[in-house]
Short mmCIF file of C-alpha atoms in Angstrom, two decimals:
data_model
loop_
_atom_site.label_atom_id
_atom_site.label_comp_id
_atom_site.label_asym_id
_atom_site.label_seq_id
_atom_site.Cartn_x
_atom_site.Cartn_y
_atom_site.Cartn_z
CA MET W 488 72.92 217.64 -4.52
CA ALA W 489 71.93 216.02 -7.79
CA ARG W 490 69.12 213.49 -7.78
CA SER W 491 68.95 210.49 -10.06
CA GLN W 492 65.93 208.36 -10.84
CA LEU W 493 66.64 205.10 -12.61
CA SER W 494 64.04 203.93 -15.07
CA PRO W 495 64.13 201.25 -17.77
CA HIS W 496 64.51 202.21 -21.41
CA SER W 497 63.52 199.59 -23.94
CA GLY W 498 66.65 197.88 -25.21
CA ALA W 499 69.06 199.83 -23.06
CA ALA W 500 71.13 198.17 -20.38
CA GLN W 501 70.62 201.02 -17.93
CA ALA W 502 69.09 204.46 -18.07
CA SER W 503 68.75 207.47 -15.83
CA SER W 504 67.19 210.90 -16.04
CA VAL W 505 69.07 213.50 -14.04
CA GLU W 506 68.31 217.12 -13.27
CA ALA W 507 70.12 219.79 -11.33
CA GLY W 508 69.52 219.47 -7.61
CA GLU W 509 67.58 221.62 -5.22
CA GLY W 510 69.03 224.78 -3.71
CA ARG W 511 71.12 227.65 -5.00
CA SER W 512 72.60 225.71 -7.91
CA ALA W 513 69.38 224.23 -9.21
CA HIS W 514 69.42 226.64 -12.14
CA ALA W 515 72.97 225.66 -13.12
CA GLY W 516 72.28 222.27 -14.66
CA PRO W 517 70.13 221.13 -17.59
CA ARG W 518 67.95 218.06 -17.72
CA VAL W 519 70.04 215.13 -18.90
CA ASP W 520 69.24 211.54 -19.86
CA HIS W 521 71.97 208.91 -19.71
CA PHE W 522 71.72 205.28 -20.77
CA ARG W 523 73.89 202.55 -22.21
CA LEU W 524 73.34 200.42 -25.30
CA GLU W 525 73.69 196.66 -25.06
CA ASN W 526 77.10 196.80 -26.78
CA GLY W 527 78.46 199.05 -24.03
CA MET W 528 78.22 202.44 -25.74
CA ASP W 529 77.22 205.27 -23.39
CA VAL W 530 74.55 207.71 -24.62
CA VAL W 531 73.88 211.15 -23.14
CA VAL W 532 70.90 213.26 -24.28
CA ILE W 533 70.58 216.95 -23.38
CA PRO W 534 67.25 218.35 -24.62
CA ASP W 535 67.39 221.99 -25.74
CA HIS W 536 64.35 223.09 -27.72
CA ARG W 537 65.26 226.72 -28.36
CA ALA W 538 66.17 226.02 -32.00
CA PRO W 539 65.46 223.07 -34.35
CA VAL W 540 69.11 221.95 -34.46
CA VAL W 541 71.20 219.26 -32.78
CA THR W 542 74.84 218.82 -31.87
CA HIS W 543 75.92 215.21 -32.37
CA MET W 544 79.21 214.14 -30.81
CA VAL W 545 81.05 210.84 -30.51
CA TRP W 546 83.81 210.68 -27.91
CA TYR W 547 86.43 207.97 -27.57
CA ARG W 548 88.21 207.30 -24.29
CA ASN W 549 91.67 207.67 -25.77
CA GLY W 550 93.92 210.62 -26.40
CA SER W 551 97.54 211.40 -27.04
CA ALA W 552 98.54 210.19 -23.57
CA ASP W 553 97.50 206.72 -24.73
CA ASP W 554 99.85 206.75 -27.73
CA PRO W 555 102.20 203.74 -27.67
CA ARG W 556 105.75 204.60 -26.67
CA GLY W 557 107.71 205.67 -29.74
CA LYS W 558 104.49 206.35 -31.68
CA SER W 559 103.64 209.82 -30.38
CA GLY W 560 101.01 211.62 -32.41
CA ILE W 561 99.15 208.49 -33.53
CA ALA W 562 95.87 209.49 -31.82
CA HIS W 563 95.92 212.86 -33.57
CA PHE W 564 97.05 211.30 -36.86
CA LEU W 565 94.18 208.82 -36.75
CA GLU W 566 91.76 211.70 -36.15
CA HIS W 567 92.90 213.08 -39.53
CA LEU W 568 92.58 209.67 -41.20
CA MET W 569 89.02 209.22 -39.94
CA PHE W 570 87.96 211.74 -42.60
CA LYS W 571 89.48 209.66 -45.42
CA GLY W 572 86.49 207.47 -46.16
CA THR W 573 85.20 204.00 -45.36
CA HIS W 574 84.41 200.89 -47.37
CA ALA W 575 80.83 202.19 -47.71
CA HIS W 576 81.52 205.90 -48.27
CA LYS W 577 84.29 207.40 -50.34
CA GLN W 578 86.66 210.05 -49.07
CA GLY W 579 84.98 213.43 -48.55
CA GLU W 580 81.42 212.11 -48.86
CA PHE W 581 80.55 212.63 -45.19
CA SER W 582 81.99 216.15 -45.06
CA HIS W 583 80.32 217.10 -48.35
CA LEU W 584 76.96 215.93 -47.04
CA VAL W 585 77.29 217.94 -43.81
CA ALA W 586 78.13 221.06 -45.81
CA GLU W 587 75.28 220.42 -48.25
CA LEU W 588 72.87 220.21 -45.31
CA GLY W 589 74.10 223.58 -44.04
CA GLY W 590 75.80 222.02 -41.02
CA GLN W 591 79.23 222.20 -39.44
CA GLU W 592 81.63 219.44 -38.44
CA ASN W 593 85.02 219.03 -36.89
CA ALA W 594 87.08 216.84 -34.58
CA PHE W 595 89.72 217.30 -31.93
CA THR W 596 92.27 215.28 -29.98
CA SER W 597 93.23 215.99 -26.39
CA TYR W 598 95.53 214.22 -23.97
CA ASP W 599 92.67 212.07 -22.66
CA PHE W 600 90.08 211.79 -25.42
CA THR W 601 89.27 212.20 -29.11
CA ALA W 602 85.92 213.54 -30.31
CA TYR W 603 84.03 214.03 -33.58
CA PHE W 604 81.00 216.27 -33.95
CA GLN W 605 78.43 217.66 -36.34
CA ARG W 606 75.82 220.39 -35.87
CA VAL W 607 72.85 220.03 -38.21
CA ALA W 608 69.09 220.50 -38.42
CA ARG W 609 67.32 218.05 -36.12
CA GLU W 610 65.81 215.99 -38.97
CA HIS W 611 69.30 214.93 -40.09
CA LEU W 612 70.38 213.43 -36.77
CA GLY W 613 69.78 209.85 -37.93
CA THR W 614 71.92 210.41 -41.01
CA MET W 615 74.79 211.70 -38.87
CA MET W 616 74.52 208.60 -36.70
CA GLU W 617 74.59 206.32 -39.73
CA PHE W 618 77.76 207.89 -41.09
CA GLU W 619 79.52 208.08 -37.71
CA ALA W 620 78.62 204.48 -36.86
CA ASP W 621 80.02 203.38 -40.21
CA ARG W 622 83.19 205.34 -39.48
CA MET W 623 83.58 203.48 -36.17
CA THR W 624 84.02 200.13 -37.94
CA GLY W 625 84.56 200.64 -41.66
CA LEU W 626 87.60 202.89 -41.99
CA ASN W 627 89.38 202.18 -45.28
CA LEU W 628 93.07 203.06 -45.22
CA THR W 629 95.63 202.62 -47.98
CA ASP W 630 99.24 203.72 -48.17
CA GLU W 631 98.18 206.20 -50.87
CA VAL W 632 95.92 207.90 -48.31
CA VAL W 633 98.14 207.58 -45.24
CA ALA W 634 101.43 208.95 -46.58
CA PRO W 635 100.10 212.31 -47.87
CA GLU W 636 98.10 212.86 -44.67
CA ARG W 637 101.22 212.24 -42.61
CA ASP W 638 102.84 215.06 -44.56
CA VAL W 639 99.84 217.26 -43.71
CA VAL W 640 100.35 216.55 -40.00
CA MET W 641 104.06 217.30 -40.27
CA GLU W 642 103.26 220.63 -41.90
CA GLU W 643 100.71 221.35 -39.17
CA ARG W 644 103.42 220.77 -36.58
CA ARG W 645 105.84 223.05 -38.43
CA MET W 646 103.26 225.83 -38.67
CA ARG W 647 101.80 225.60 -35.16
CA THR W 648 104.86 224.71 -33.10
CA GLU W 649 108.17 224.96 -34.90
CA ALA W 650 107.37 228.40 -36.36
CA ASP W 651 105.94 229.76 -33.09
CA PRO W 652 108.38 230.47 -30.22
CA ALA W 653 105.55 230.62 -27.65
CA ALA W 654 104.36 227.16 -28.69
CA GLN W 655 107.92 225.87 -28.51
CA LEU W 656 108.22 227.19 -24.96
CA ASP W 657 104.94 225.55 -23.93
CA GLU W 658 106.13 222.26 -25.39
CA ALA W 659 109.42 222.50 -23.49
CA LEU W 660 107.66 223.44 -20.24
CA ASN W 661 105.35 220.43 -20.40
CA ALA W 662 108.26 218.12 -21.19
CA ALA W 663 110.11 219.47 -18.14
CA LEU W 664 107.08 219.25 -15.87
CA TYR W 665 106.17 215.68 -16.85
CA THR W 666 109.41 213.76 -16.87
CA HIS W 667 107.73 210.33 -16.86
CA HIS W 668 104.06 210.76 -17.74
CA ALA W 669 102.81 211.07 -21.33
CA TYR W 670 101.34 214.53 -20.67
CA GLY W 671 104.90 215.69 -21.31
CA VAL W 672 104.63 214.60 -24.94
CA PRO W 673 102.88 217.04 -27.30
CA ILE W 674 99.44 216.00 -28.50
CA ILE W 675 100.51 216.32 -32.11
CA GLY W 676 103.59 214.20 -31.38
CA TRP W 677 107.32 214.67 -31.77
CA GLY W 678 108.33 215.38 -35.35
CA HIS W 679 110.84 212.52 -35.65
CA GLU W 680 108.19 210.04 -34.46
CA ILE W 681 105.39 211.38 -36.66
CA GLU W 682 107.62 210.70 -39.65
CA THR W 683 107.64 206.97 -38.82
CA LEU W 684 103.87 206.51 -38.45
CA ASP W 685 102.36 204.24 -41.07
CA ARG W 686 99.15 202.53 -42.10
CA GLN W 687 99.62 199.60 -39.73
CA ASP W 688 100.18 201.90 -36.75
CA ALA W 689 96.91 203.66 -37.54
CA LEU W 690 94.95 200.44 -37.98
CA ASP W 691 96.31 198.92 -34.78
CA TYR W 692 95.31 202.00 -32.81
CA TYR W 693 91.92 202.18 -34.53
CA ARG W 694 91.11 198.55 -33.73
CA ARG W 695 92.13 198.94 -30.11
CA PHE W 696 90.23 202.11 -29.22
CA TYR W 697 87.43 202.68 -31.75
CA THR W 698 84.92 200.27 -30.26
CA PRO W 699 81.40 200.84 -28.89
CA GLU W 700 82.53 199.92 -25.36
CA ASN W 701 85.06 202.74 -25.52
CA ALA W 702 82.71 205.33 -27.02
CA ILE W 703 80.26 207.93 -25.75
CA LEU W 704 77.47 209.43 -27.85
CA VAL W 705 76.33 212.89 -26.77
CA VAL W 706 73.35 214.56 -28.44
CA ALA W 707 72.34 218.07 -27.38
CA GLY W 708 69.50 219.94 -29.03
CA ASP W 709 65.91 219.74 -30.17
CA VAL W 710 65.40 216.08 -29.26
CA GLU W 711 64.16 213.87 -26.44
CA ALA W 712 65.72 210.68 -25.11
CA PRO W 713 63.26 208.14 -26.66
CA GLU W 714 63.92 209.46 -30.18
CA VAL W 715 67.69 209.45 -29.69
CA GLU W 716 67.61 205.95 -28.22
CA MET W 717 65.64 204.60 -31.16
CA LEU W 718 68.08 206.12 -33.68
CA ALA W 719 71.11 205.03 -31.65
CA ARG W 720 69.87 201.43 -31.49
CA GLN W 721 69.30 201.44 -35.28
CA THR W 722 72.83 202.66 -35.99
CA TYR W 723 75.40 202.32 -33.21
CA GLY W 724 73.45 199.48 -31.58
CA LYS W 725 74.15 197.22 -34.57
CA ILE W 726 77.90 197.32 -33.93
CA PRO W 727 78.90 194.14 -32.08
CA ALA W 728 80.57 194.49 -28.72
CA ARG W 729 84.22 193.45 -28.71
CA GLY W 730 84.51 192.72 -25.00
CA GLU W 731 85.82 194.96 -22.26
CA ALA W 732 86.89 198.52 -23.09
CA PRO W 733 90.69 198.83 -23.41
CA LEU W 734 92.55 199.60 -20.21
CA ARG W 735 94.58 202.79 -20.15
CA ARG W 736 97.86 201.97 -18.42
CA ARG W 737 99.81 205.11 -17.70
CA PRO W 738 102.85 205.61 -15.49
CA ARG W 739 102.42 207.96 -12.56
CA GLU W 740 104.56 211.10 -12.55
CA PRO W 741 107.08 210.90 -9.67
CA GLU W 742 106.84 213.47 -6.90
CA PRO W 743 108.84 216.53 -8.07
CA ARG W 744 111.75 217.62 -5.89
CA ALA W 745 113.46 220.49 -7.71
CA GLU W 746 112.44 223.77 -9.30
CA ARG W 747 113.11 223.82 -13.03
CA ILE W 748 113.71 226.78 -15.33
CA VAL W 749 113.27 226.83 -19.11
CA LYS W 750 114.42 229.74 -21.28
CA LEU W 751 113.79 230.23 -24.96
CA ALA W 752 115.09 233.16 -27.01
CA ASP W 753 114.08 233.78 -30.60
CA PRO W 754 114.25 236.78 -32.96
CA LYS W 755 110.58 236.22 -33.87
CA VAL W 756 109.42 236.98 -30.31
CA GLU W 757 107.46 240.24 -30.25
CA GLN W 758 106.16 240.06 -26.68
CA PRO W 759 108.31 238.44 -23.97
CA GLN W 760 106.39 236.44 -21.39
CA PHE W 761 106.81 234.67 -18.09
CA GLU W 762 104.93 231.46 -17.37
CA ARG W 763 105.01 228.96 -14.52
CA ILE W 764 103.29 225.57 -14.38
CA TYR W 765 102.72 223.70 -11.13
CA LEU W 766 102.03 219.96 -10.99
CA VAL W 767 98.77 219.64 -9.02
CA PRO W 768 95.98 217.08 -8.51
CA SER W 769 93.11 216.90 -10.95
CA ALA W 770 89.47 216.26 -10.13
CA HIS W 771 90.23 212.56 -10.66
CA THR W 772 93.42 212.27 -8.61
CA GLY W 773 92.83 214.77 -5.81
CA GLU W 774 91.02 214.36 -2.53
CA LYS W 775 87.35 215.28 -2.26
CA GLY W 776 86.86 219.00 -2.86
CA GLU W 777 90.49 219.64 -3.76
CA ALA W 778 89.89 220.39 -7.43
CA GLU W 779 87.08 222.80 -6.60
CA ALA W 780 89.35 224.63 -4.14
CA LEU W 781 92.00 224.91 -6.85
CA ASP W 782 89.35 226.28 -9.24
CA ILE W 783 88.50 228.98 -6.69
CA LEU W 784 92.17 229.69 -6.05
CA ALA W 785 92.93 230.08 -9.77
CA HIS W 786 90.02 232.47 -10.27
CA HIS W 787 90.90 234.60 -7.23
CA LEU W 788 94.57 234.69 -8.17
CA GLY W 789 94.31 235.25 -11.89
CA GLY W 790 90.77 235.16 -13.26
CA GLY W 791 90.35 238.47 -15.03
CA GLN W 792 90.96 242.14 -14.33
CA THR W 793 89.73 242.03 -10.73
CA SER W 794 92.09 239.19 -9.81
CA LEU W 795 94.96 239.58 -7.36
CA LEU W 796 97.72 239.19 -9.96
CA PHE W 797 96.15 241.69 -12.35
CA ARG W 798 95.52 244.27 -9.63
CA ARG W 799 98.99 244.02 -8.14
CA LEU W 800 101.12 243.69 -11.28
CA VAL W 801 99.15 245.60 -13.93
CA LEU W 802 97.10 248.26 -12.16
CA GLU W 803 99.22 249.07 -9.12
CA ARG W 804 102.89 248.32 -9.86
CA LYS W 805 102.78 248.69 -13.67
CA LEU W 806 105.11 245.70 -14.09
CA ALA W 807 102.89 243.87 -16.56
CA VAL W 808 100.43 244.51 -19.35
CA SER W 809 98.61 241.28 -18.54
CA ALA W 810 98.69 238.63 -15.82
CA GLY W 811 96.55 235.70 -14.81
CA ALA W 812 96.20 232.11 -13.68
CA TYR W 813 94.15 229.08 -14.67
CA TYR W 814 93.76 225.45 -13.72
CA TYR W 815 92.85 222.32 -15.70
CA SER W 816 90.70 220.25 -13.36
CA ASP W 817 89.40 217.55 -15.69
CA ALA W 818 92.60 215.71 -16.61
CA LEU W 819 92.52 211.96 -16.05
CA ASP W 820 95.85 212.10 -14.21
CA ASP W 821 97.69 214.79 -12.22
CA SER W 822 97.16 218.14 -13.88
CA ARG W 823 98.56 221.68 -14.23
CA PHE W 824 98.04 225.04 -12.56
CA TYR W 825 99.30 227.97 -14.67
CA VAL W 826 100.49 231.42 -13.64
CA TYR W 827 101.58 233.88 -16.33
CA ALA W 828 102.46 237.52 -16.93
CA LEU W 829 103.52 239.71 -19.87
CA PRO W 830 105.99 242.48 -18.96
CA ALA W 831 105.38 246.18 -19.47
CA GLU W 832 107.86 248.11 -21.61
CA GLY W 833 111.27 248.24 -19.95
CA VAL W 834 110.53 245.54 -17.36
CA SER W 835 112.78 242.47 -17.43
CA LEU W 836 111.38 238.99 -17.03
CA GLU W 837 113.48 238.53 -13.90
CA GLU W 838 111.86 241.61 -12.36
CA LEU W 839 108.46 240.36 -13.45
CA GLU W 840 109.07 236.94 -11.88
CA ARG W 841 109.99 238.62 -8.60
CA GLY W 842 106.72 240.54 -8.79
CA VAL W 843 104.77 237.31 -9.34
CA ASP W 844 106.56 235.66 -6.42
CA GLU W 845 105.75 238.62 -4.18
CA VAL W 846 102.05 238.33 -5.02
CA LEU W 847 102.16 234.59 -4.30
CA ALA W 848 103.97 235.27 -1.01
CA GLU W 849 101.27 237.79 -0.10
CA LEU W 850 98.63 235.19 -0.83
CA GLN W 851 100.43 232.59 1.29
CA ARG W 852 100.81 235.10 4.15
CA ASP W 853 97.36 236.69 4.14
CA GLY W 854 95.27 233.89 2.66
CA VAL W 855 91.84 234.55 1.19
CA SER W 856 88.76 235.98 2.83
CA ARG W 857 85.25 234.56 2.84
CA GLU W 858 84.27 237.40 0.49
CA ASP W 859 87.07 236.43 -1.92
CA VAL W 860 85.88 232.83 -2.01
CA GLU W 861 82.22 233.74 -2.43
CA ARG W 862 83.02 236.22 -5.18
CA ALA W 863 85.06 233.65 -7.11
CA ALA W 864 82.39 230.97 -6.67
CA THR W 865 79.65 233.32 -7.87
CA ARG W 866 81.64 234.22 -10.97
CA LEU W 867 82.52 230.61 -11.82
CA VAL W 868 78.91 229.44 -11.44
CA ALA W 869 77.65 232.40 -13.48
CA ASP W 870 80.10 231.58 -16.27
CA ALA W 871 78.83 228.00 -16.26
CA VAL W 872 75.22 229.20 -16.53
CA TYR W 873 76.05 231.50 -19.44
CA ALA W 874 77.90 228.67 -21.20
CA GLN W 875 74.68 226.66 -21.29
CA ASP W 876 73.48 228.93 -24.09
CA SER W 877 75.80 226.90 -26.32
CA GLN W 878 74.76 223.38 -27.31
CA ALA W 879 78.39 222.61 -28.09
CA SER W 880 79.47 223.67 -24.59
CA LEU W 881 76.83 221.45 -23.00
CA ALA W 882 77.85 218.49 -25.13
CA ARG W 883 81.53 219.05 -24.33
CA TRP W 884 80.93 219.22 -20.58
CA PHE W 885 79.33 215.82 -20.43
CA GLY W 886 81.41 214.17 -23.15
CA SER W 887 84.73 215.12 -21.60
CA ALA W 888 83.54 214.15 -18.11
CA LEU W 889 82.44 210.67 -19.14
CA ALA W 890 85.53 210.18 -21.30
CA ASN W 891 87.64 210.79 -18.20
CA GLY W 892 85.73 208.41 -15.97
CA GLY W 893 83.29 210.93 -14.49
CA THR W 894 79.51 210.77 -14.31
CA VAL W 895 76.56 212.89 -15.33
CA GLN W 896 75.76 213.45 -11.66
CA GLU W 897 79.26 214.82 -11.04
CA VAL W 898 78.87 217.35 -13.85
CA LEU W 899 75.49 218.50 -12.59
CA GLY W 900 76.78 218.75 -9.05
CA TRP W 901 79.81 220.90 -9.93
CA SER W 902 78.16 224.23 -9.12
CA ALA W 903 77.03 223.01 -5.71
CA ARG W 904 80.53 221.75 -4.97
CA ILE W 905 82.04 225.10 -6.01
CA GLU W 906 79.63 226.97 -3.74
CA ALA W 907 80.55 224.64 -0.87
CA VAL W 908 84.27 225.53 -0.98
CA ALA W 909 85.35 227.09 2.31
CA VAL W 910 88.19 229.49 3.10
CA GLU W 911 90.03 226.62 4.81
CA ASP W 912 89.84 224.54 1.62
CA VAL W 913 91.53 227.25 -0.43
CA ALA W 914 94.17 227.70 2.26
CA LYS W 915 94.99 223.98 2.00
CA ALA W 916 95.15 224.20 -1.80
CA LEU W 917 97.88 226.82 -1.56
CA LYS W 918 100.34 224.08 -0.58
CA TRP W 919 100.47 222.98 -4.21
CA LEU W 920 101.89 226.35 -5.34
CA ASN W 921 105.40 225.37 -4.34
CA LYS W 922 108.26 226.18 -6.72
CA ARG W 923 109.71 222.73 -6.16
CA ARG W 924 106.63 221.40 -7.95
CA ALA W 925 106.92 223.87 -10.82
CA VAL W 926 108.64 224.74 -14.06
CA SER W 927 109.20 228.43 -14.79
CA GLY W 928 109.44 229.54 -18.41
CA PHE W 929 110.97 232.67 -19.93
CA LEU W 930 110.22 233.67 -23.53
CA LEU W 931 112.82 236.23 -24.60
CA LYS W 932 113.65 238.41 -27.55
CA ASP W 933 116.91 237.23 -29.06
CA GLN W 934 118.54 240.63 -29.48
CA ALA W 935 121.81 239.22 -30.82
CA ALA W 936 120.08 237.16 -33.50
CA ALA W 937 117.74 240.04 -34.32
#
């Protein structure tokens, strides 16, 4: 279990220093400091003194699933516009400075959050905070800036989705799986709605979500909490609070009742594929331990070349050239469990689907052994330990968790919870792999068109 010791930090509303707990998983978590500025902004510090660099990230608790109805893509569009300059700094000045300092920067939008980050030498951390704090309040948008960037987003959609049959299938599968919830809308947005986005849409969204109460600062690297707190108070701490963080009101996806099938054929398809997505609980919507059991199940079923799907379909029956499964546990609302396979030469997708169903039936019939569960848990925990070599990975773990309503303690306790999963827990998780809860997708070569 994780242990937390609360201690006052000067000027912070609340602070805690948390380390990985005792026992087998004690090595799996770094030391982490977490406190909150007086304006409501959360701050997480992850000291890592192996190199004199820092990763500086600002997360906002909003993503594409928070886009207003009819305005899909606005969260992603605003991410683009955040690089267009402020009243204090002209367009490109921030990016040019990061490059001049030998650093890297980027941003990304997900269904549940948006994040901006820079990786620079430790002595430039304060400068990054100054620029990012200015960007939180001082964005300067004109129609001359907004209209061309909207065209850039439209071209991005054409290149990434409309020109890629696999991406088109994924988009259709999600839309079929989520008939009511916004996870069924692509993060980038629907093309016909992107075309209508304007300056006022961007400003309205910016003013609603880009506030200190809705933000999380994560700093990982060659720093300690007192230094980060001092810099954060000098920069982000000067931004006035605007009240309570915005509420995210999302409709719940109704309980699915019917299996759905989506087929897409295109002459550009080089490798046919079969994919199935099940609607399942996330770590935030499931019962205690349910997400961890689904993590174990996904790894045993399809996590690499020793997994059940790979052994049965690729190595033994020669039906596929690849097969696997994975699960997204950290969604804010009900999430997805994926099963996929790519057919071997001469194998139809219908035959491949039957093979997948036979493996799933075997799993339902025979269940998993204690050795299967322990092996999957060991591998998952080991992967988490290896990932700690990356500052960016550490920062993303904690940023995404807090953006989705989680806590530092929950992140640090993940390995212990994975190791606590029992055979009975995985057996219960199998109930979610029901075809009535799923959408099956077939990506086909369009022989007639070809």
